[in-house]
Amino acid sequence: MTTLEDAEMNTCGPELPAMFDGMKLAAVATVLYIIVRCLNLKSTASPPEVVYQETPLSRYLFKTCPMLTKEYIPPLLWGKSGHLQTALYGKMGRVNTPKPCGVRKFLPMQDGATASFDLFEARADHSTGDDITMVICPGIGNHSEKNYIRTFVDYSQRQGYRCAVLNHLGALPDMELTSPRMFTYGCTWEYAAMVGYIKRALPETLLVVVGFSLGGNIVCKFLGENRSNQDRVACCVTVCQGYSALRAQETFLQWDQCRRLYNFVLADNMKKLILNHRSTLLGLNSSNIGDADLGRLYAATSLMQIDDSIMRKFHGYSSLKEYYEKESCVHHLHKVTVPLLLVNSSDDPLIHQSLLDIPRTLAVIVEYTNAICHWEKNLPACQRSSNRDSNACPQSTGETLSG
């Protein structure tokens, strides 16, 4: 005789496989949805946004360099995700990463530090026939042996460029520090020493200034710090920099686009670099770093904490805000008069979109100041700002510009 329980089991039994099949389909659909979202597969290719001032130079550039406005078609699957591009290329590089051969130069600094850079000669004649040297500043904690630098140098050599690549102070694994100081976010001393060496050793060469990420901040700050730093510089190009350290670090504490996770990874790498040199940083009498600072370093989980406990003290900054303000290129960009190309990716997980307002605004500022300069030039000499006096032109009338 069939019991009630048996009847219920017989009734539900055939429905279980169908229910499990539905759950499997739902799980597959969920995974596919996540993959599509994470890989950004639904995004469409589009030309870059170019913010510029209308000049004969810009018109010439758009005519002769179509890549500036060309629609970028990324590789399938992983090419549309900023996260995968960052992770895969950062760890793996190219399938066959070139290994250009160069000569390492060492430069003693006034504070006892020893700067170094690698010099790579051109492997072909430049199309203009000129002698041109790229002076390159890598990203945070990087040097000439990193895969992306090797790839860039190899390509540039083939196009007729000599390349000089700065090795950030403390970044090379086989080079000890000779003073209690490492590279910082905006210290231009080592880069200036490299550029100075190139100018003295190669008096006929033109310079192309190139900076990646943190290196972009350093090169723009270097050019804007002193007008003489722009002598013999043909142009400057920076890639994926953040412009303002204070604003960048604030966004690095957010979980949006997993920036907090990237912050943790970068902080861990920075921590390892510092600890590799702890004997030098702690051992010299002139060091500003103490045991308590080292203890805070061990507990740090963000770049901001490391900057506060260690990095700002290399140059004696009294606060983290002062360190970030003084070391950011945003306060020097308006002083750069050589052609300046600032390149950022709209899907860069490390650079918040709000930081891109800085280069956009810069182009407007330059256009505005150019207009003011032309206005001033067309005024009578007695009305110009440089020698304006309340009694200089008593008979003149005119409009007043304010902004």
CSV table of C-alpha atoms in Angstrom, one decimal:
chain,number,residue,atom,x,y,z
A,1,MET,CA,0.0,0.0,0.0
A,2,THR,CA,1.4,3.4,-1.0
A,3,THR,CA,1.9,5.8,1.8
A,4,LEU,CA,1.3,9.6,1.7
A,5,GLU,CA,5.1,10.2,1.8
A,6,ASP,CA,5.7,7.9,-1.2
A,7,ALA,CA,3.0,9.7,-3.1
A,8,GLU,CA,4.6,13.0,-2.4
A,9,MET,CA,8.0,11.8,-3.4
A,10,ASN,CA,6.7,10.3,-6.7
A,11,THR,CA,5.0,13.6,-7.4
A,12,CYS,CA,8.1,15.8,-6.8
A,13,GLY,CA,10.6,13.4,-8.2
A,14,PRO,CA,10.2,14.3,-12.0
A,15,GLU,CA,10.2,18.0,-11.2
A,16,LEU,CA,13.7,18.0,-9.5
A,17,PRO,CA,15.8,17.5,-12.7
A,18,ALA,CA,13.9,20.3,-14.4
A,19,MET,CA,14.4,22.6,-11.4
A,20,PHE,CA,18.2,21.8,-11.4
A,21,ASP,CA,18.4,22.5,-15.1
A,22,GLY,CA,16.7,25.9,-14.6
A,23,MET,CA,19.2,26.7,-11.8
A,24,LYS,CA,22.1,25.7,-14.1
A,25,LEU,CA,20.8,28.0,-16.9
A,26,ALA,CA,20.4,30.8,-14.4
A,27,ALA,CA,23.9,30.3,-13.1
A,28,VAL,CA,25.4,30.3,-16.7
A,29,ALA,CA,23.4,33.4,-17.5
A,30,THR,CA,24.7,35.1,-14.4
A,31,VAL,CA,28.3,34.2,-15.2
A,32,LEU,CA,27.9,35.4,-18.8
A,33,TYR,CA,26.4,38.7,-17.6
A,34,ILE,CA,29.3,39.2,-15.2
A,35,ILE,CA,31.8,38.4,-17.9
A,36,VAL,CA,30.2,40.8,-20.3
A,37,ARG,CA,30.1,43.6,-17.7
A,38,CYS,CA,33.7,42.9,-16.4
A,39,LEU,CA,35.1,42.7,-19.9
A,40,ASN,CA,33.1,45.7,-21.0
A,41,LEU,CA,32.2,43.8,-24.1
A,42,LYS,CA,29.1,46.0,-24.9
A,43,SER,CA,31.1,49.2,-25.2
A,44,THR,CA,31.5,50.5,-28.7
A,45,ALA,CA,34.8,51.8,-30.2
A,46,SER,CA,35.0,55.6,-30.5
A,47,PRO,CA,37.5,58.2,-31.5
A,48,PRO,CA,39.5,59.9,-28.7
A,49,GLU,CA,38.3,63.1,-27.1
A,50,VAL,CA,40.8,65.8,-28.0
A,51,VAL,CA,40.8,69.0,-26.1
A,52,TYR,CA,43.1,71.6,-27.8
A,53,GLN,CA,43.5,75.2,-28.8
A,54,GLU,CA,43.0,76.1,-32.5
A,55,THR,CA,46.5,77.0,-33.8
A,56,PRO,CA,48.5,76.4,-37.0
A,57,LEU,CA,50.4,73.7,-35.0
A,58,SER,CA,47.3,71.8,-34.0
A,59,ARG,CA,46.0,71.9,-37.6
A,60,TYR,CA,49.3,70.6,-38.8
A,61,LEU,CA,49.3,67.8,-36.2
A,62,PHE,CA,45.8,66.6,-37.1
A,63,LYS,CA,46.8,66.5,-40.7
A,64,THR,CA,50.1,64.7,-40.3
A,65,CYS,CA,49.2,62.5,-37.3
A,66,PRO,CA,45.8,60.9,-37.9
A,67,MET,CA,46.2,58.6,-34.9
A,68,LEU,CA,45.2,61.6,-32.7
A,69,THR,CA,41.6,61.3,-34.0
A,70,LYS,CA,41.5,57.7,-35.2
A,71,GLU,CA,39.0,55.3,-33.7
A,72,TYR,CA,40.8,52.8,-31.5
A,73,ILE,CA,39.8,49.2,-32.1
A,74,PRO,CA,41.0,47.1,-29.0
A,75,PRO,CA,41.8,43.4,-29.1
A,76,LEU,CA,38.8,41.1,-28.7
A,77,LEU,CA,37.7,39.8,-25.3
A,78,TRP,CA,40.3,41.4,-22.9
A,79,GLY,CA,41.0,44.6,-24.9
A,80,LYS,CA,37.9,46.5,-23.7
A,81,SER,CA,38.5,46.0,-20.0
A,82,GLY,CA,40.8,48.5,-18.3
A,83,HIS,CA,41.3,46.1,-15.5
A,84,LEU,CA,42.4,43.2,-17.7
A,85,GLN,CA,44.7,45.5,-19.8
A,86,THR,CA,46.3,46.7,-16.6
A,87,ALA,CA,46.7,43.2,-15.0
A,88,LEU,CA,47.8,41.3,-18.1
A,89,TYR,CA,50.2,43.8,-19.6
A,90,GLY,CA,51.6,44.8,-16.2
A,91,LYS,CA,52.4,41.2,-15.3
A,92,MET,CA,53.0,39.5,-18.6
A,93,GLY,CA,54.1,42.3,-21.0
A,94,ARG,CA,54.3,41.3,-24.7
A,95,VAL,CA,54.7,37.8,-25.9
A,96,ASN,CA,58.3,38.6,-26.9
A,97,THR,CA,59.5,41.6,-24.9
A,98,PRO,CA,62.5,43.1,-26.5
A,99,LYS,CA,65.7,43.6,-24.5
A,100,PRO,CA,67.5,46.7,-25.9
A,101,CYS,CA,71.2,47.1,-24.9
A,102,GLY,CA,72.2,50.4,-23.3
A,103,VAL,CA,74.9,51.9,-21.2
A,104,ARG,CA,74.2,52.7,-17.5
A,105,LYS,CA,75.3,56.1,-16.3
A,106,PHE,CA,75.8,57.1,-12.7
A,107,LEU,CA,75.4,60.7,-11.5
A,108,PRO,CA,76.5,61.8,-8.0
A,109,MET,CA,74.0,64.2,-6.4
A,110,GLN,CA,74.7,67.1,-4.0
A,111,ASP,CA,73.0,65.4,-1.0
A,112,GLY,CA,75.1,62.2,-1.5
A,113,ALA,CA,72.5,60.3,-3.5
A,114,THR,CA,73.5,58.5,-6.7
A,115,ALA,CA,71.2,58.9,-9.6
A,116,SER,CA,71.4,56.5,-12.6
A,117,PHE,CA,69.9,56.3,-16.1
A,118,ASP,CA,70.4,54.0,-19.1
A,119,LEU,CA,71.3,55.4,-22.5
A,120,PHE,CA,70.2,53.6,-25.6
A,121,GLU,CA,71.5,54.8,-29.0
A,122,ALA,CA,69.2,55.1,-32.1
A,123,ARG,CA,69.2,52.1,-34.4
A,124,ALA,CA,68.3,54.1,-37.5
A,125,ASP,CA,68.3,57.6,-38.9
A,126,HIS,CA,65.4,59.8,-37.8
A,127,SER,CA,63.1,60.8,-40.7
A,128,THR,CA,64.0,64.4,-40.2
A,129,GLY,CA,67.7,63.8,-40.3
A,130,ASP,CA,68.1,65.5,-36.9
A,131,ASP,CA,69.7,64.1,-33.7
A,132,ILE,CA,66.8,63.7,-31.2
A,133,THR,CA,66.9,62.2,-27.7
A,134,MET,CA,63.9,61.0,-25.7
A,135,VAL,CA,64.4,61.7,-22.0
A,136,ILE,CA,62.1,59.2,-20.4
A,137,CYS,CA,60.7,59.1,-16.8
A,138,PRO,CA,59.0,55.8,-15.9
A,139,GLY,CA,56.1,55.2,-13.5
A,140,ILE,CA,56.1,54.6,-9.7
A,141,GLY,CA,59.0,52.5,-8.6
A,142,ASN,CA,60.0,51.6,-12.1
A,143,HIS,CA,63.2,51.6,-14.2
A,144,SER,CA,64.7,50.9,-17.6
A,145,GLU,CA,64.3,47.1,-17.2
A,146,LYS,CA,60.5,47.1,-17.0
A,147,ASN,CA,58.7,45.4,-19.9
A,148,TYR,CA,56.7,48.5,-21.0
A,149,ILE,CA,59.9,50.6,-21.0
A,150,ARG,CA,61.8,48.0,-22.9
A,151,THR,CA,59.1,47.8,-25.5
A,152,PHE,CA,58.8,51.6,-25.9
A,153,VAL,CA,62.6,52.1,-26.1
A,154,ASP,CA,63.0,49.4,-28.7
A,155,TYR,CA,60.3,50.9,-30.9
A,156,SER,CA,61.7,54.4,-30.5
A,157,GLN,CA,65.2,53.3,-31.4
A,158,ARG,CA,63.9,51.8,-34.6
A,159,GLN,CA,62.4,55.2,-35.4
A,160,GLY,CA,65.7,57.0,-35.0
A,161,TYR,CA,65.4,58.2,-31.4
A,162,ARG,CA,68.2,58.0,-28.9
A,163,CYS,CA,66.6,57.1,-25.5
A,164,ALA,CA,67.7,58.1,-22.0
A,165,VAL,CA,65.7,56.3,-19.2
A,166,LEU,CA,65.8,57.4,-15.6
A,167,ASN,CA,66.0,54.7,-13.0
A,168,HIS,CA,64.0,55.9,-10.0
A,169,LEU,CA,66.1,56.3,-6.9
A,170,GLY,CA,65.9,53.0,-5.0
A,171,ALA,CA,64.0,51.2,-7.7
A,172,LEU,CA,66.8,49.1,-9.2
A,173,PRO,CA,67.0,45.8,-7.3
A,174,ASP,CA,70.8,45.6,-7.5
A,175,MET,CA,71.7,49.2,-6.7
A,176,GLU,CA,72.1,50.4,-3.1
A,177,LEU,CA,71.1,53.8,-1.9
A,178,THR,CA,74.0,56.1,-1.0
A,179,SER,CA,71.9,58.6,1.0
A,180,PRO,CA,68.8,58.2,3.2
A,181,ARG,CA,66.4,59.2,0.4
A,182,MET,CA,64.3,57.5,-2.3
A,183,PHE,CA,62.3,58.8,-5.2
A,184,THR,CA,59.1,60.7,-4.4
A,185,TYR,CA,56.0,61.7,-6.2
A,186,GLY,CA,57.3,64.9,-7.6
A,187,CYS,CA,61.1,65.2,-6.8
A,188,THR,CA,62.7,66.3,-10.1
A,189,TRP,CA,66.4,66.3,-8.9
A,190,GLU,CA,67.4,63.0,-10.6
A,191,TYR,CA,65.5,63.7,-13.8
A,192,ALA,CA,67.1,67.2,-14.0
A,193,ALA,CA,70.5,65.6,-13.5
A,194,MET,CA,69.9,63.2,-16.4
A,195,VAL,CA,68.6,66.0,-18.7
A,196,GLY,CA,71.6,68.1,-17.7
A,197,TYR,CA,74.0,65.3,-18.6
A,198,ILE,CA,72.4,64.8,-22.0
A,199,LYS,CA,72.5,68.5,-22.8
A,200,ARG,CA,76.2,68.7,-21.9
A,201,ALA,CA,77.3,65.5,-23.6
A,202,LEU,CA,75.2,66.0,-26.7
A,203,PRO,CA,75.0,69.8,-27.3
A,204,GLU,CA,73.4,69.4,-30.8
A,205,THR,CA,70.6,67.0,-29.8
A,206,LEU,CA,66.9,68.0,-29.5
A,207,LEU,CA,65.0,66.7,-26.5
A,208,VAL,CA,61.6,65.0,-26.4
A,209,VAL,CA,60.4,64.7,-22.8
A,210,VAL,CA,58.3,61.6,-22.0
A,211,GLY,CA,56.7,60.6,-18.7
A,212,PHE,CA,54.6,57.6,-17.8
A,213,SER,CA,52.2,57.8,-14.8
A,214,LEU,CA,54.1,59.2,-11.9
A,215,GLY,CA,56.9,60.0,-14.4
A,216,GLY,CA,54.4,62.3,-16.2
A,217,ASN,CA,53.9,64.3,-13.1
A,218,ILE,CA,57.7,64.6,-12.6
A,219,VAL,CA,58.5,65.8,-16.2
A,220,CYS,CA,55.7,68.4,-16.3
A,221,LYS,CA,56.8,69.7,-12.9
A,222,PHE,CA,60.4,69.8,-14.1
A,223,LEU,CA,59.6,71.8,-17.2
A,224,GLY,CA,57.4,74.3,-15.3
A,225,GLU,CA,59.8,74.8,-12.4
A,226,ASN,CA,62.3,76.8,-14.4
A,227,ARG,CA,62.0,78.3,-17.9
A,228,SER,CA,65.6,77.2,-18.7
A,229,ASN,CA,64.5,73.6,-18.3
A,230,GLN,CA,62.6,74.0,-21.5
A,231,ASP,CA,65.6,74.9,-23.6
A,232,ARG,CA,66.2,72.6,-26.5
A,233,VAL,CA,62.9,70.7,-25.7
A,234,ALA,CA,60.9,70.0,-28.8
A,235,CYS,CA,57.8,68.8,-27.0
A,236,CYS,CA,56.6,66.9,-24.0
A,237,VAL,CA,54.3,63.8,-23.9
A,238,THR,CA,52.8,62.3,-20.7
A,239,VAL,CA,50.8,59.1,-20.4
A,240,CYS,CA,48.3,58.2,-17.7
A,241,GLN,CA,49.3,60.7,-15.1
A,242,GLY,CA,47.0,62.0,-12.3
A,243,TYR,CA,48.1,65.7,-12.2
A,244,SER,CA,47.2,66.3,-8.6
A,245,ALA,CA,48.6,64.0,-5.9
A,246,LEU,CA,46.1,65.2,-3.2
A,247,ARG,CA,43.0,64.6,-5.4
A,248,ALA,CA,44.4,61.3,-6.8
A,249,GLN,CA,45.1,59.9,-3.3
A,250,GLU,CA,41.6,60.8,-2.1
A,251,THR,CA,40.1,58.9,-5.0
A,252,PHE,CA,42.5,56.0,-4.3
A,253,LEU,CA,40.6,55.3,-1.1
A,254,GLN,CA,37.4,54.7,-3.0
A,255,TRP,CA,36.1,51.2,-4.0
A,256,ASP,CA,34.8,52.5,-7.3
A,257,GLN,CA,36.6,50.7,-10.2
A,258,CYS,CA,38.4,48.7,-7.5
A,259,ARG,CA,40.8,51.6,-6.9
A,260,ARG,CA,41.1,50.7,-3.2
A,261,LEU,CA,42.4,47.2,-4.2
A,262,TYR,CA,44.9,48.7,-6.7
A,263,ASN,CA,45.9,51.1,-3.9
A,264,PHE,CA,46.7,48.1,-1.6
A,265,VAL,CA,48.7,46.3,-4.3
A,266,LEU,CA,50.7,49.5,-5.1
A,267,ALA,CA,51.3,50.1,-1.4
A,268,ASP,CA,52.5,46.6,-0.9
A,269,ASN,CA,55.0,47.0,-3.8
A,270,MET,CA,56.1,50.4,-2.4
A,271,LYS,CA,56.5,48.9,1.1
A,272,LYS,CA,58.8,46.2,-0.3
A,273,LEU,CA,61.0,48.8,-2.1
A,274,ILE,CA,61.4,50.8,1.1
A,275,LEU,CA,62.2,47.7,3.3
A,276,ASN,CA,64.8,46.6,0.8
A,277,HIS,CA,66.7,49.8,1.7
A,278,ARG,CA,65.7,50.0,5.4
A,279,SER,CA,69.4,49.7,6.6
A,280,THR,CA,70.4,52.8,4.6
A,281,LEU,CA,67.2,54.8,5.3
A,282,LEU,CA,67.6,54.1,9.1
A,283,GLY,CA,71.3,53.8,9.4
A,284,LEU,CA,72.7,57.2,8.3
A,285,ASN,CA,72.9,60.0,10.8
A,286,SER,CA,71.1,62.4,8.4
A,287,SER,CA,68.1,60.2,8.1
A,288,ASN,CA,64.7,61.6,9.0
A,289,ILE,CA,63.2,58.1,9.3
A,290,GLY,CA,63.0,56.5,12.7
A,291,ASP,CA,61.9,53.1,14.2
A,292,ALA,CA,58.4,54.4,14.9
A,293,ASP,CA,58.0,55.4,11.2
A,294,LEU,CA,59.1,51.9,10.2
A,295,GLY,CA,56.5,50.4,12.5
A,296,ARG,CA,53.8,52.5,10.8
A,297,LEU,CA,55.1,51.4,7.5
A,298,TYR,CA,54.6,47.7,8.3
A,299,ALA,CA,51.0,48.4,9.2
A,300,ALA,CA,50.3,50.5,6.1
A,301,THR,CA,47.7,49.4,3.7
A,302,SER,CA,47.6,52.4,1.4
A,303,LEU,CA,50.0,54.7,-0.4
A,304,MET,CA,48.7,57.6,1.6
A,305,GLN,CA,49.8,55.9,4.9
A,306,ILE,CA,53.2,55.2,3.4
A,307,ASP,CA,53.6,58.8,2.1
A,308,ASP,CA,52.7,60.1,5.6
A,309,SER,CA,55.0,57.8,7.6
A,310,ILE,CA,58.0,57.7,5.2
A,311,MET,CA,57.9,59.5,1.8
A,312,ARG,CA,57.2,63.1,2.9
A,313,LYS,CA,60.0,63.0,5.4
A,314,PHE,CA,62.7,62.6,2.8
A,315,HIS,CA,62.3,66.3,1.9
A,316,GLY,CA,61.1,67.5,5.4
A,317,TYR,CA,57.5,68.3,4.6
A,318,SER,CA,55.6,69.0,7.8
A,319,SER,CA,52.3,67.4,6.6
A,320,LEU,CA,50.9,65.1,4.0
A,321,LYS,CA,48.9,67.9,2.5
A,322,GLU,CA,52.0,70.1,2.1
A,323,TYR,CA,53.8,67.1,0.5
A,324,TYR,CA,51.1,66.5,-2.1
A,325,GLU,CA,50.6,70.1,-2.9
A,326,LYS,CA,54.3,70.9,-3.4
A,327,GLU,CA,55.0,67.8,-5.4
A,328,SER,CA,52.1,68.0,-7.9
A,329,CYS,CA,52.6,69.3,-11.4
A,330,VAL,CA,49.2,70.9,-11.5
A,331,HIS,CA,50.7,74.1,-10.1
A,332,HIS,CA,53.4,74.1,-12.8
A,333,LEU,CA,51.6,73.1,-16.0
A,334,HIS,CA,50.6,76.6,-16.9
A,335,LYS,CA,54.2,77.6,-17.1
A,336,VAL,CA,55.1,75.0,-19.8
A,337,THR,CA,55.4,76.7,-23.1
A,338,VAL,CA,56.7,73.9,-25.3
A,339,PRO,CA,54.1,71.7,-27.2
A,340,LEU,CA,52.5,69.5,-24.6
A,341,LEU,CA,50.5,66.3,-25.2
A,342,LEU,CA,48.7,64.8,-22.2
A,343,VAL,CA,47.3,61.3,-22.8
A,344,ASN,CA,44.8,59.6,-20.5
A,345,SER,CA,42.6,56.6,-21.0
A,346,SER,CA,38.9,57.0,-20.2
A,347,ASP,CA,38.7,53.5,-18.7
A,348,ASP,CA,41.9,53.7,-16.6
A,349,PRO,CA,41.0,52.1,-13.3
A,350,LEU,CA,43.6,54.1,-11.5
A,351,ILE,CA,42.8,57.6,-12.6
A,352,HIS,CA,39.4,59.0,-11.6
A,353,GLN,CA,37.4,60.9,-14.2
A,354,SER,CA,37.4,64.0,-12.2
A,355,LEU,CA,41.2,64.3,-12.5
A,356,LEU,CA,40.9,64.6,-16.3
A,357,ASP,CA,39.2,68.0,-15.8
A,358,ILE,CA,42.7,69.4,-15.1
A,359,PRO,CA,44.1,68.9,-18.6
A,360,ARG,CA,40.8,69.8,-20.2
A,361,THR,CA,40.8,73.1,-18.3
A,362,LEU,CA,44.4,73.7,-19.1
A,363,ALA,CA,43.7,73.9,-22.8
A,364,VAL,CA,41.0,76.5,-22.1
A,365,ILE,CA,43.4,78.5,-19.9
A,366,VAL,CA,46.1,78.5,-22.6
A,367,GLU,CA,43.6,79.7,-25.2
A,368,TYR,CA,42.4,82.4,-22.8
A,369,THR,CA,45.9,83.6,-22.0
A,370,ASN,CA,46.8,83.7,-25.7
A,371,ALA,CA,43.8,85.9,-26.3
A,372,ILE,CA,44.9,88.2,-23.5
A,373,CYS,CA,48.4,88.4,-24.9
A,374,HIS,CA,47.2,89.3,-28.3
A,375,TRP,CA,44.9,91.9,-26.7
A,376,GLU,CA,47.8,93.4,-24.8
A,377,LYS,CA,50.0,93.4,-27.9
A,378,ASN,CA,47.4,95.4,-29.9
A,379,LEU,CA,47.0,98.1,-27.2
A,380,PRO,CA,49.0,101.3,-27.4
A,381,ALA,CA,52.3,101.0,-25.6
A,382,CYS,CA,51.1,103.3,-22.8
A,383,GLN,CA,48.1,101.1,-22.1
A,384,ARG,CA,49.9,97.8,-21.7
A,385,SER,CA,49.9,96.1,-18.4
A,386,SER,CA,53.7,96.1,-18.0
A,387,ASN,CA,53.9,99.9,-17.8
A,388,ARG,CA,50.3,101.0,-17.2
A,389,ASP,CA,50.0,104.2,-15.1
A,390,SER,CA,47.0,106.1,-14.1
A,391,ASN,CA,48.4,109.2,-15.7
A,392,ALA,CA,50.0,107.5,-18.7
A,393,CYS,CA,47.2,108.0,-21.2
A,394,PRO,CA,44.8,110.6,-19.9
A,395,GLN,CA,43.2,111.0,-23.3
A,396,SER,CA,42.6,107.4,-24.0
A,397,THR,CA,39.4,105.4,-23.7
A,398,GLY,CA,38.8,101.7,-24.1
A,399,GLU,CA,37.1,98.6,-22.8
A,400,THR,CA,38.1,96.6,-19.7
A,401,LEU,CA,38.5,92.9,-19.8
A,402,SER,CA,37.7,90.9,-16.6
A,403,GLY,CA,37.8,87.2,-16.1
